Amino acid sequence: GQSLEQPSEVTAVEGAIVQINCTYQTSGFYGLSWYQQHDGGAPTFLSYNALDGLEETGRFSSFLSRSDSYGYLLLQELQMKDSASYFCAASGSARQLTFGSGTQLTVLP
Amino acid sequence: NAGVMQNPRHLVRRRGQEARLRCSPMKGHSHVYWYRQLPEEGLKFMVYLQKENIIDESGMPKERFSAEFPKEGPSILRIQQVVRGDSAAYFCASSPDRGYEKLFFGSGTQLSVL
């Protein structure tokens, strides 16, 4: 089985940088994904890391350390519209994603 | 190119009734996943299907819940004899062949059991 832990809430101001951490315990781990969800709407894919290191996509970057069973999502130049829930999700040999409980990000003006 | 379509968006049922939730995957996607989400919680895996096959139903309750993905038509998640505890948002996601680390989600069905 797999379990993931991430902080329940993070608050930051507009223009700042915020990091959302995710630790996982899993068997047969393949990679770590990140999803964004606004107000209970459709979760949308942000990034995926299969290898150690940093993946950058515009203002968002994601990092993975397989040896530490740890990853993070980095959001730069925060905007009000970034206020949402962010979920890390692990993929493994079971061929289905296991999601963390989510981090509610609040961006203040 | 339409995304993942789920209907209905909202479904209200009384205890003991049946709920049928529908999901049409993105064009070209043959893998469908159903997840359940309670308020302030993450998405819990229920079932993974390919056309005409259930691949993994380890997250689905053994009783009252069933899922199918027929050769033609949408995937259906069926809940028989609903109880209040079934009230949740049910999300469907699809992926192309073996690309399951990147899922495309529908807008969900909010099931309310009175």
Coordinates of C-alpha atoms in Angstrom, one line a residue:
Chain A
G1 CA 0.0 0.0 0.0
Q2 CA 0.9 3.6 -0.1
S3 CA 0.5 6.6 2.2
L4 CA 1.4 10.3 1.7
E5 CA 1.6 13.1 4.1
Q6 CA 1.4 16.8 3.3
P7 CA 0.6 19.9 5.4
S8 CA -3.1 20.7 5.6
E9 CA -2.8 24.4 5.2
V10 CA -0.3 27.0 3.9
T11 CA -0.7 30.8 3.7
A12 CA 1.4 33.2 1.7
V13 CA 1.1 36.7 0.2
E14 CA 0.8 37.6 -3.4
G15 CA 4.2 37.6 -5.2
A16 CA 5.8 35.3 -2.6
I17 CA 7.3 31.8 -3.1
V18 CA 5.7 28.9 -1.3
Q19 CA 6.8 25.3 -1.0
I20 CA 4.4 22.4 -0.3
N21 CA 6.1 19.3 1.0
C22 CA 5.0 15.7 0.5
T23 CA 6.5 12.6 2.1
Y24 CA 5.4 9.1 1.1
Q25 CA 5.6 5.5 2.2
T26 CA 5.1 3.1 -0.6
S27 CA 5.9 -0.2 -2.2
G28 CA 6.7 -0.3 -5.9
F29 CA 7.0 3.4 -6.2
Y30 CA 7.2 4.8 -9.8
G31 CA 6.8 8.5 -9.4
L32 CA 5.1 11.5 -7.8
S33 CA 2.5 13.7 -9.3
W34 CA 0.9 17.0 -8.3
Y35 CA -2.6 18.2 -8.8
Q36 CA -4.5 21.4 -8.2
Q37 CA -8.1 21.6 -7.2
H38 CA -10.2 24.8 -7.0
D39 CA -13.3 24.8 -4.7
G40 CA -14.1 21.1 -5.2
G41 CA -13.8 21.3 -8.9
A42 CA -12.0 19.0 -11.3
P43 CA -8.5 18.3 -10.2
T44 CA -6.0 19.3 -12.8
F45 CA -2.5 17.9 -13.4
L46 CA 0.4 20.1 -12.6
S47 CA 3.6 18.0 -12.8
Y48 CA 5.1 14.5 -12.6
N49 CA 8.6 13.4 -11.3
A50 CA 9.8 9.9 -12.0
L51 CA 13.5 10.8 -11.5
D52 CA 15.3 12.6 -8.7
G53 CA 15.6 16.4 -9.3
L54 CA 13.7 19.4 -10.2
E55 CA 11.1 19.8 -13.0
E56 CA 10.2 23.3 -13.9
T57 CA 7.0 24.3 -15.7
G58 CA 6.5 28.1 -15.7
R59 CA 5.9 29.4 -12.2
F60 CA 5.5 25.9 -10.8
S61 CA 8.4 23.5 -10.1
S62 CA 8.4 20.0 -8.6
F63 CA 11.2 18.2 -6.9
L64 CA 11.7 14.5 -6.0
S65 CA 14.2 12.7 -3.8
R66 CA 13.6 9.0 -4.1
S67 CA 16.2 8.2 -1.4
D68 CA 14.4 10.4 1.1
S69 CA 10.8 9.4 -0.1
Y70 CA 10.2 13.1 -0.3
G71 CA 9.0 15.7 -2.8
Y72 CA 7.8 19.2 -3.0
L73 CA 5.9 21.6 -5.2
L74 CA 7.3 25.1 -5.5
L75 CA 5.1 28.0 -6.5
Q76 CA 6.7 31.2 -7.4
E77 CA 5.3 34.7 -8.0
L78 CA 2.1 33.7 -6.2
Q79 CA -1.1 35.1 -7.6
M80 CA -4.6 35.2 -6.0
K81 CA -5.8 32.6 -8.5
D82 CA -3.3 30.1 -7.0
S83 CA -5.5 29.8 -3.9
A84 CA -6.6 26.2 -4.2
S85 CA -5.9 22.7 -2.8
Y86 CA -2.8 21.0 -3.9
F87 CA -2.5 17.2 -3.8
C88 CA 0.6 15.0 -4.2
A89 CA -0.1 11.6 -5.6
A90 CA 2.1 8.5 -5.9
S91 CA 2.0 6.0 -8.7
G92 CA 3.2 2.5 -8.2
S93 CA 2.9 -1.1 -9.4
A94 CA -0.8 -1.1 -8.6
R95 CA -1.3 1.1 -11.6
Q96 CA -3.5 3.6 -9.8
L97 CA -2.7 6.9 -8.1
T98 CA -2.8 7.3 -4.4
F99 CA -3.5 10.8 -3.3
G100 CA -2.4 12.7 -0.2
S101 CA -5.1 14.6 1.9
G102 CA -4.3 17.9 0.2
T103 CA -2.8 21.2 1.2
Q104 CA -5.1 24.2 1.2
L105 CA -3.1 27.2 -0.1
T106 CA -4.4 30.7 0.7
V107 CA -2.8 33.6 -1.1
L108 CA -3.3 36.9 0.7
P109 CA -3.2 40.3 -1.1
Chain B
N1 CA -11.7 18.2 -28.0
A2 CA -14.1 17.5 -25.2
G3 CA -12.6 16.6 -21.8
V4 CA -13.9 14.0 -19.4
M5 CA -17.6 14.4 -19.1
Q6 CA -19.5 13.4 -16.0
N7 CA -23.2 13.5 -15.4
P8 CA -25.2 14.4 -13.5
R9 CA -23.3 17.2 -11.7
H10 CA -25.6 16.8 -8.8
L11 CA -27.6 13.8 -7.7
V12 CA -30.0 13.6 -4.8
R13 CA -31.3 10.3 -3.6
R14 CA -33.2 9.1 -0.6
R15 CA -31.8 6.3 1.5
G16 CA -32.4 2.9 -0.1
Q17 CA -32.5 4.2 -3.7
E18 CA -30.0 3.5 -6.4
A19 CA -27.5 6.0 -7.8
R20 CA -26.0 5.8 -11.3
L21 CA -23.1 8.0 -12.1
R22 CA -21.9 8.3 -15.7
C23 CA -18.5 9.1 -17.1
S24 CA -17.3 9.5 -20.7
P25 CA -13.5 9.6 -21.0
M26 CA -11.6 11.9 -23.2
K27 CA -11.5 10.9 -26.8
G28 CA -8.8 8.3 -27.4
H29 CA -8.5 7.3 -23.7
S30 CA -9.2 3.7 -22.9
H31 CA -8.5 3.8 -19.1
V32 CA -11.1 5.0 -16.6
Y33 CA -10.6 5.6 -12.9
W34 CA -13.2 6.4 -10.2
Y35 CA -12.3 8.3 -7.1
R36 CA -14.4 9.5 -4.1
Q37 CA -13.8 12.7 -2.2
L38 CA -15.3 13.7 1.1
P39 CA -15.2 17.4 2.2
E40 CA -11.7 18.6 3.2
E41 CA -10.2 15.2 2.3
G42 CA -8.2 13.8 -0.6
L43 CA -9.3 11.6 -3.4
K44 CA -9.7 7.9 -2.5
F45 CA -9.3 5.4 -5.3
M46 CA -12.2 3.2 -5.9
V47 CA -11.9 1.3 -9.2
Y48 CA -9.8 1.2 -12.4
L49 CA -11.3 -0.1 -15.7
Q50 CA -10.4 -0.6 -19.3
K51 CA -13.0 -1.3 -22.0
E52 CA -15.1 -4.3 -20.8
N53 CA -12.6 -5.1 -18.0
I54 CA -12.3 -4.3 -14.4
I55 CA -8.5 -4.1 -13.7
D56 CA -8.5 -3.1 -10.1
E57 CA -11.4 -2.7 -7.7
S58 CA -9.5 -2.8 -4.5
G59 CA -10.8 0.5 -3.3
M60 CA -14.5 -0.2 -3.9
P61 CA -16.7 -1.5 -1.1
K62 CA -17.6 -5.1 -1.7
E63 CA -21.3 -4.6 -1.3
R64 CA -23.7 -2.2 -3.0
F65 CA -21.1 -0.7 -5.3
S66 CA -20.4 -1.8 -8.9
A67 CA -18.7 -0.3 -12.0
E68 CA -18.6 -1.1 -15.6
F69 CA -17.0 0.3 -18.8
P70 CA -18.8 -1.3 -21.7
K71 CA -17.5 -1.6 -25.3
E72 CA -19.9 1.2 -26.3
G73 CA -21.0 4.0 -24.1
P74 CA -19.9 5.6 -20.9
S75 CA -18.5 4.1 -17.7
I76 CA -21.1 3.7 -15.0
L77 CA -20.6 3.7 -11.3
R78 CA -23.6 2.2 -9.6
I79 CA -24.5 2.4 -5.9
Q80 CA -27.4 0.4 -4.8
Q81 CA -29.5 1.0 -1.6
V82 CA -27.6 4.3 -0.9
V83 CA -27.0 5.3 2.7
R84 CA -26.1 8.7 4.1
G85 CA -22.4 7.8 4.3
D86 CA -22.4 7.5 0.5
S87 CA -22.8 11.3 0.2
A88 CA -19.6 12.5 -1.4
A89 CA -18.2 13.9 -4.6
Y90 CA -17.4 11.1 -7.1
F91 CA -14.7 11.9 -9.7
C92 CA -14.0 10.1 -12.8
A93 CA -10.6 10.3 -14.6
S94 CA -9.2 8.9 -17.8
S95 CA -5.8 8.3 -19.3
P96 CA -4.3 7.1 -22.5
D97 CA -2.5 3.8 -22.7
R98 CA -0.3 3.3 -19.6
G99 CA -0.1 7.1 -18.9
Y100 CA -1.7 6.8 -15.6
E101 CA 0.6 9.2 -13.8
K102 CA -1.2 12.0 -15.6
L103 CA -5.0 11.7 -15.2
F104 CA -7.6 13.9 -16.7
F105 CA -10.5 14.5 -14.3
G106 CA -14.1 15.3 -14.9
S107 CA -16.0 17.9 -12.9
G108 CA -17.4 15.2 -10.6
T109 CA -20.9 14.2 -9.4
Q110 CA -21.9 15.5 -6.0
L111 CA -24.1 12.8 -4.5
S112 CA -26.4 13.8 -1.6
V113 CA -28.3 11.1 0.2
L114 CA -31.3 12.4 2.2

